[in-house]
Tab-separated table of C-alpha atoms in Angstrom:
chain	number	residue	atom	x	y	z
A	1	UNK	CA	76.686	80.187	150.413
A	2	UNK	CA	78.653	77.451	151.704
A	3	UNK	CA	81.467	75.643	149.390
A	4	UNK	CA	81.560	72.197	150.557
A	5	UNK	CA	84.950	70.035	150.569
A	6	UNK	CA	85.271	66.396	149.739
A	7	UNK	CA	87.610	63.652	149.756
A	8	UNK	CA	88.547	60.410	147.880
A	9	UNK	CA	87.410	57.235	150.233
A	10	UNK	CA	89.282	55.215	147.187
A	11	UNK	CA	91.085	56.580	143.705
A	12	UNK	CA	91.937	54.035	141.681
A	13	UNK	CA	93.673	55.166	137.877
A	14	UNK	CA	92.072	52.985	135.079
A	15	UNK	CA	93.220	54.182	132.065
A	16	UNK	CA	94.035	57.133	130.384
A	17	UNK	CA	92.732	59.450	127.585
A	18	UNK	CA	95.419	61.315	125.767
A	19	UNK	CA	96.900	63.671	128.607
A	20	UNK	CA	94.010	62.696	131.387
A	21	UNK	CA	93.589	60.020	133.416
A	22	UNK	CA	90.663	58.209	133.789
A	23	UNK	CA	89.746	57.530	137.192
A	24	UNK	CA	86.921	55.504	139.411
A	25	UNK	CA	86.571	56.706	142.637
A	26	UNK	CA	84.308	57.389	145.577
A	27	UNK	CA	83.815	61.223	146.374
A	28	UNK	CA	81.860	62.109	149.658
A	29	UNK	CA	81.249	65.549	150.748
A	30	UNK	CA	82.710	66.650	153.927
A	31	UNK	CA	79.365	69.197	155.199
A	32	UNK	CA	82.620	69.741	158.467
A	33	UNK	CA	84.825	71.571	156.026
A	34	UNK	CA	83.710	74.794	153.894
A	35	UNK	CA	84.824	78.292	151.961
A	36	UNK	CA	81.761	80.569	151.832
A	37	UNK	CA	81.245	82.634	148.695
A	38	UNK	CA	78.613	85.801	148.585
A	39	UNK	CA	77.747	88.524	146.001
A	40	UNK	CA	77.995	92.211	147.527
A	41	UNK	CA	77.408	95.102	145.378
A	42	UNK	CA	79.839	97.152	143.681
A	43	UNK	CA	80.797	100.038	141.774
A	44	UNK	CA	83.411	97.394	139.455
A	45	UNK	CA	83.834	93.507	139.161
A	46	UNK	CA	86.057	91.785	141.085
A	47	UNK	CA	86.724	88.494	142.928
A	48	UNK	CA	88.235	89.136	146.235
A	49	UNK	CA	89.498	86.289	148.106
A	50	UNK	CA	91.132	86.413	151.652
A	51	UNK	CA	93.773	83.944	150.728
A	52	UNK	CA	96.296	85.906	149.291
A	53	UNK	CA	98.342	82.611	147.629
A	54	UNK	CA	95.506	81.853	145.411
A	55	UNK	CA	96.448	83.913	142.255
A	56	UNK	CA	93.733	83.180	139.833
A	57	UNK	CA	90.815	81.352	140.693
A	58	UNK	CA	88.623	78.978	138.821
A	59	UNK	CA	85.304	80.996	139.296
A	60	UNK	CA	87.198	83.302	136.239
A	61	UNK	CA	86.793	80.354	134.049
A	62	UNK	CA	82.892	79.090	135.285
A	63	UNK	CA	82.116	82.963	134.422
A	64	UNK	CA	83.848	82.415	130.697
A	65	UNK	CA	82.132	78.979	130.479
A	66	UNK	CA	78.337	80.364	131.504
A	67	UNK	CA	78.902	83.141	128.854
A	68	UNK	CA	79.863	80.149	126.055
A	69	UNK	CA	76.353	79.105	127.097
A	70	UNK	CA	74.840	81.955	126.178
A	71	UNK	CA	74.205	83.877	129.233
A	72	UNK	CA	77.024	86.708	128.657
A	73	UNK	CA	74.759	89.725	128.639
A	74	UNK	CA	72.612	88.085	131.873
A	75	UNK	CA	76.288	87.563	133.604
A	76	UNK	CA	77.900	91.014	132.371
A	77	UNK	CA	74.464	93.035	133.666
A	78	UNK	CA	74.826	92.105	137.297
A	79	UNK	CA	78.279	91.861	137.649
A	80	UNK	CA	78.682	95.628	136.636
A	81	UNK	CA	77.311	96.373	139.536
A	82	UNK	CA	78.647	93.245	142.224
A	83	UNK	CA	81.655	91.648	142.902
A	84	UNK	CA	82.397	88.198	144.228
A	85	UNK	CA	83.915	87.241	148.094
A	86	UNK	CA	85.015	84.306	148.785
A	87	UNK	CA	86.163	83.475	152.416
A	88	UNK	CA	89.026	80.245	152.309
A	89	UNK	CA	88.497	77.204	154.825
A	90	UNK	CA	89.393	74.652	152.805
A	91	UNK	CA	93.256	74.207	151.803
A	92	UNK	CA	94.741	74.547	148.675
A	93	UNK	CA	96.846	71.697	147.079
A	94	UNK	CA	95.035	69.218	149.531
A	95	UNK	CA	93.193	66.851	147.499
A	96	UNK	CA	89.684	68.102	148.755
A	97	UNK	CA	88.179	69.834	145.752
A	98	UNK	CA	88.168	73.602	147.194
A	99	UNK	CA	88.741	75.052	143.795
A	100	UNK	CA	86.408	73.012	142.390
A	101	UNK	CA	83.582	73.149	145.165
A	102	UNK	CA	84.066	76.921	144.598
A	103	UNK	CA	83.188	76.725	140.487
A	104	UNK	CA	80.498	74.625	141.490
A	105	UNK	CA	79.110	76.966	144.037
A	106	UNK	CA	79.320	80.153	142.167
A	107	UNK	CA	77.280	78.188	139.055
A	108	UNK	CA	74.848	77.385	141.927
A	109	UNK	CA	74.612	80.984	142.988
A	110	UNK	CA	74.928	82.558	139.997
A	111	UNK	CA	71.856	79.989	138.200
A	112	UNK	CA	69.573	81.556	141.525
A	113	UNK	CA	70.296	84.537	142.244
A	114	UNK	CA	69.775	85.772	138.449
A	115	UNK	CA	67.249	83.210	137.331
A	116	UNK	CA	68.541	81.633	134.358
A	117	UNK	CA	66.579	78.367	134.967
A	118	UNK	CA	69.384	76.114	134.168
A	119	UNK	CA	68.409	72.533	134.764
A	120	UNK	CA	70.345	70.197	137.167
A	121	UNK	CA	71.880	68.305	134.258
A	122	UNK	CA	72.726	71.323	132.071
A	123	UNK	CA	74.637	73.119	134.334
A	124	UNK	CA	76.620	69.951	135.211
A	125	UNK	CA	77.264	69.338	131.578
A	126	UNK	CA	78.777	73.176	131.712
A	127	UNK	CA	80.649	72.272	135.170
A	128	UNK	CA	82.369	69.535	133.276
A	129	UNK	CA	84.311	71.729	130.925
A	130	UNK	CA	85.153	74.022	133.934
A	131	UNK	CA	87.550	71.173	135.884
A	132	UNK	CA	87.314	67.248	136.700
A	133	UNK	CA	85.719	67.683	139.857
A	134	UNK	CA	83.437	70.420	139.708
A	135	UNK	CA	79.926	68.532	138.638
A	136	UNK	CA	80.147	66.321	141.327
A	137	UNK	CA	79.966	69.940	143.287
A	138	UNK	CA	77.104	70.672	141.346
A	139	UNK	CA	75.239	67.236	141.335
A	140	UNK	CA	74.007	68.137	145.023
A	141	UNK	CA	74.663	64.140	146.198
A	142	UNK	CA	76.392	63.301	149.193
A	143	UNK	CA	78.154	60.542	147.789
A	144	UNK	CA	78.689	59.234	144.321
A	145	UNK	CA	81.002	56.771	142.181
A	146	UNK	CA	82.841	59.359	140.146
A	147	UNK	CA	84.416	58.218	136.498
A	148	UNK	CA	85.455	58.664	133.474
A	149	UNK	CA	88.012	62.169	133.663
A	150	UNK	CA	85.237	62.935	136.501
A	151	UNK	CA	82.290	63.857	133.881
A	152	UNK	CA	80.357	60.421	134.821
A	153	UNK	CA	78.777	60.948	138.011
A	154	UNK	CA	76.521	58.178	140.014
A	155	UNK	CA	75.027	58.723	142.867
A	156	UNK	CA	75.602	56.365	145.673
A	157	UNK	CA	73.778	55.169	148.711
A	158	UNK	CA	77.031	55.390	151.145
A	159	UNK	CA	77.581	54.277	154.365
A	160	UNK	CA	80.274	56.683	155.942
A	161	UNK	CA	81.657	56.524	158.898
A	162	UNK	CA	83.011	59.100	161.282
A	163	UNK	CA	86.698	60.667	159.976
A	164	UNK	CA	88.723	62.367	161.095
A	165	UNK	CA	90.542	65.028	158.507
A	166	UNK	CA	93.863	66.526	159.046
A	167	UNK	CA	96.221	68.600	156.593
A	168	UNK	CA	99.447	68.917	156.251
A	169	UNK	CA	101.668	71.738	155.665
A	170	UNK	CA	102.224	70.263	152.422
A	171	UNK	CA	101.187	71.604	148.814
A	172	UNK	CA	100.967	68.176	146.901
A	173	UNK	CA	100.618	69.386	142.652
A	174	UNK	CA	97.826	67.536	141.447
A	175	UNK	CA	99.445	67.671	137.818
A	176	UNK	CA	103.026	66.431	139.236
A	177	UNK	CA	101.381	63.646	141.167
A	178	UNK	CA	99.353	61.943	137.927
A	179	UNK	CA	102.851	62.714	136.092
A	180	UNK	CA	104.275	60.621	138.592
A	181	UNK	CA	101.675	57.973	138.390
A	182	UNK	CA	102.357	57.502	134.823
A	183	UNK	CA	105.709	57.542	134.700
A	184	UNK	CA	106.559	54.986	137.257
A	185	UNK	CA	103.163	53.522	138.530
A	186	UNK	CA	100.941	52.416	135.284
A	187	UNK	CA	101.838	48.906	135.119
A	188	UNK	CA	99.846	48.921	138.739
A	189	UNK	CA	96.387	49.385	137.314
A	190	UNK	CA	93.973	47.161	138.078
A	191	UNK	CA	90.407	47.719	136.734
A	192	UNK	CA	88.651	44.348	138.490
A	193	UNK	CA	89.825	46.314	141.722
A	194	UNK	CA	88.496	49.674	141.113
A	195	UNK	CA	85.185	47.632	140.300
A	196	UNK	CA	84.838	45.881	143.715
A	197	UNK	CA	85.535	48.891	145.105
A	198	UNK	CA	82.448	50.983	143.724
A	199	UNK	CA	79.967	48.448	144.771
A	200	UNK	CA	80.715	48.552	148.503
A	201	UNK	CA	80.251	51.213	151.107
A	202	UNK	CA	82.623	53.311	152.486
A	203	UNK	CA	82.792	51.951	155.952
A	204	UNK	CA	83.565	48.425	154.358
A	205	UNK	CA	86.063	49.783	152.116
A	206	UNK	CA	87.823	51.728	155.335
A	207	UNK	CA	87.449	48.045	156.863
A	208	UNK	CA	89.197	45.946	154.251
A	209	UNK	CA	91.682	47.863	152.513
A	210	UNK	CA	95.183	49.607	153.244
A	211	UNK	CA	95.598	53.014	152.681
A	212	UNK	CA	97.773	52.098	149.616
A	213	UNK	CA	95.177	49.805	148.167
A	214	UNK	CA	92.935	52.246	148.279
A	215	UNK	CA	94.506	55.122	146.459
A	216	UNK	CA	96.437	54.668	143.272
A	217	UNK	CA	97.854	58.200	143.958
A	218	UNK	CA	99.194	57.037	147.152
A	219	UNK	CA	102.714	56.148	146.185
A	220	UNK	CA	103.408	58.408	143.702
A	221	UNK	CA	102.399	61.091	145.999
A	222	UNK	CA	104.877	60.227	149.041
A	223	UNK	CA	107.701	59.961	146.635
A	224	UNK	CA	107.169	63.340	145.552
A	225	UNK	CA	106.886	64.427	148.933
A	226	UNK	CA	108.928	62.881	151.426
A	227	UNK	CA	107.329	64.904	154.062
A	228	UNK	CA	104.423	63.070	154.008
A	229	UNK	CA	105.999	59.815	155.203
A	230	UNK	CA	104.917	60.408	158.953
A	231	UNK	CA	101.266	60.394	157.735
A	232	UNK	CA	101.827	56.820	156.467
A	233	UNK	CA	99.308	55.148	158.188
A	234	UNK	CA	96.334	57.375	157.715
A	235	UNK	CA	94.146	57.661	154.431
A	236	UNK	CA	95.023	60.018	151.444
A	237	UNK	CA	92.421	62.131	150.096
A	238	UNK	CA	92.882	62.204	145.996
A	239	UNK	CA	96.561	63.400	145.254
A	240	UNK	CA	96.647	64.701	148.673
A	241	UNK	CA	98.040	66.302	150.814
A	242	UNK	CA	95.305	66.042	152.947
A	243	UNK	CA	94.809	62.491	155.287
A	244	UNK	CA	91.965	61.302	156.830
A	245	UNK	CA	91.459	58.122	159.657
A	246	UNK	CA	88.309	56.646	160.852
A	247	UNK	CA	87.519	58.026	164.326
């Protein structure tokens, strides 16, 4: 099954919640950019992933958070007998939700292929306590206004247009990048921005705003990484490192 991508058309920090951040932002899903994950039988469990640098992978903790819902003997019964591949497009440390896509994915799979009838909204309730960005993966919508510490999730009728993705050979830490943002950015938030921003579509927002206007994690992220200057003028997806420009 294919493990869809995304990126950030704006980020914008408003607030925070103990160690989190809470966030309003635009996610879109990039159908151009994919992992692939499949079930093959086995004589043990295992998750084998061709990308050697990914030493342990989220789909661990979906498994542990589907058996918290009560589907531990369901999950332990097929697994004794399967393992799980997973085939790595999408770069790590990029800012486009591979991980997370991948958590999503297997819940997907995993709800199917061994029919626990999980509704829509249940199993994003369980995505939610698997990582910020993982029931948007599950929600199925192209596009959606994305809040809270990335639980809220609201569809949206987007306009996108055409973009162009490129990443960098650049791993940009997610935590290090919010760390960042707090210590030297937080006296930038602005809320009444963030809220224009959700009501208009992306190819307006590409239109009127700068790359740094549009992403809060922007500045804090080419500090970090001083590598990432030369990419200045194009779009930052999340806490990057992956850009993006309209074609």
């Amino acid at each position: 099954m294919k493990s869809f991508a995304k990126i950030n058309v704006f980020l914008k920090v408003v607030g925070t919640r103990g160690n989190y951040h809470e966030i309003l932002s635009r996610f879109v899903l990039c159908e151009q950019l994919f992992d692939e994950i499949y079930f093959e039988r086995s004589n043990s469990f295992a998750i084998e992933c061709d990308n050697k640098e990914i030493k342990e992978n989220i789909i661990k903790k979906a498994i542990d958070e589907l058996k918290k819902a009560g589907f531990s003997n369901e999950l332990d019964e097929f697994f004794s007998s399967h393992k799980i591949i997973i085939n790595k497009q999408i770069p790590i440390g990029a800012g486009l939700g591979g991980g997370s896509s991948n958590a999503a994915t297997f819940l997907l799979m995993v709800n199917d292929e061994l029919n626990l009838n999980i509704k829509r909204e249940n199993l994003m309730q369980i995505a939610s306590k698997i990582g910020a960005d993982v029931a948007f993966f599950v929600s199925g919508y192209k596009a959606a206004n994305v809040s809270g510490i990335g639980e809220i999730i609201e569809e949206f009728d987007d306009e996108v247009p055409n973009l162009s993705i490129f990443t960098p050979n650049v791993f940009c830490s997610t935590p290090m990048v919010y760390q960042e943002f707090r210590s030297n950015f937080l006296q930038y938030i602005d809320v009444n921005a963030a809220k224009k921003m959700q009501n208009l579509k992306s190819k307006e927002l590409l239109e009127i705003y700068k790359n740094e206007e549009l992403n809060d994690l922007f500045a804090p992220c080419f500090k970090l990484y001083p590598q990432m200057n030369e990419f200045r003028d194009k779009f930052l997806s999340g806490s990057g490192s992956s850009v993006f420009s309209v074609k």
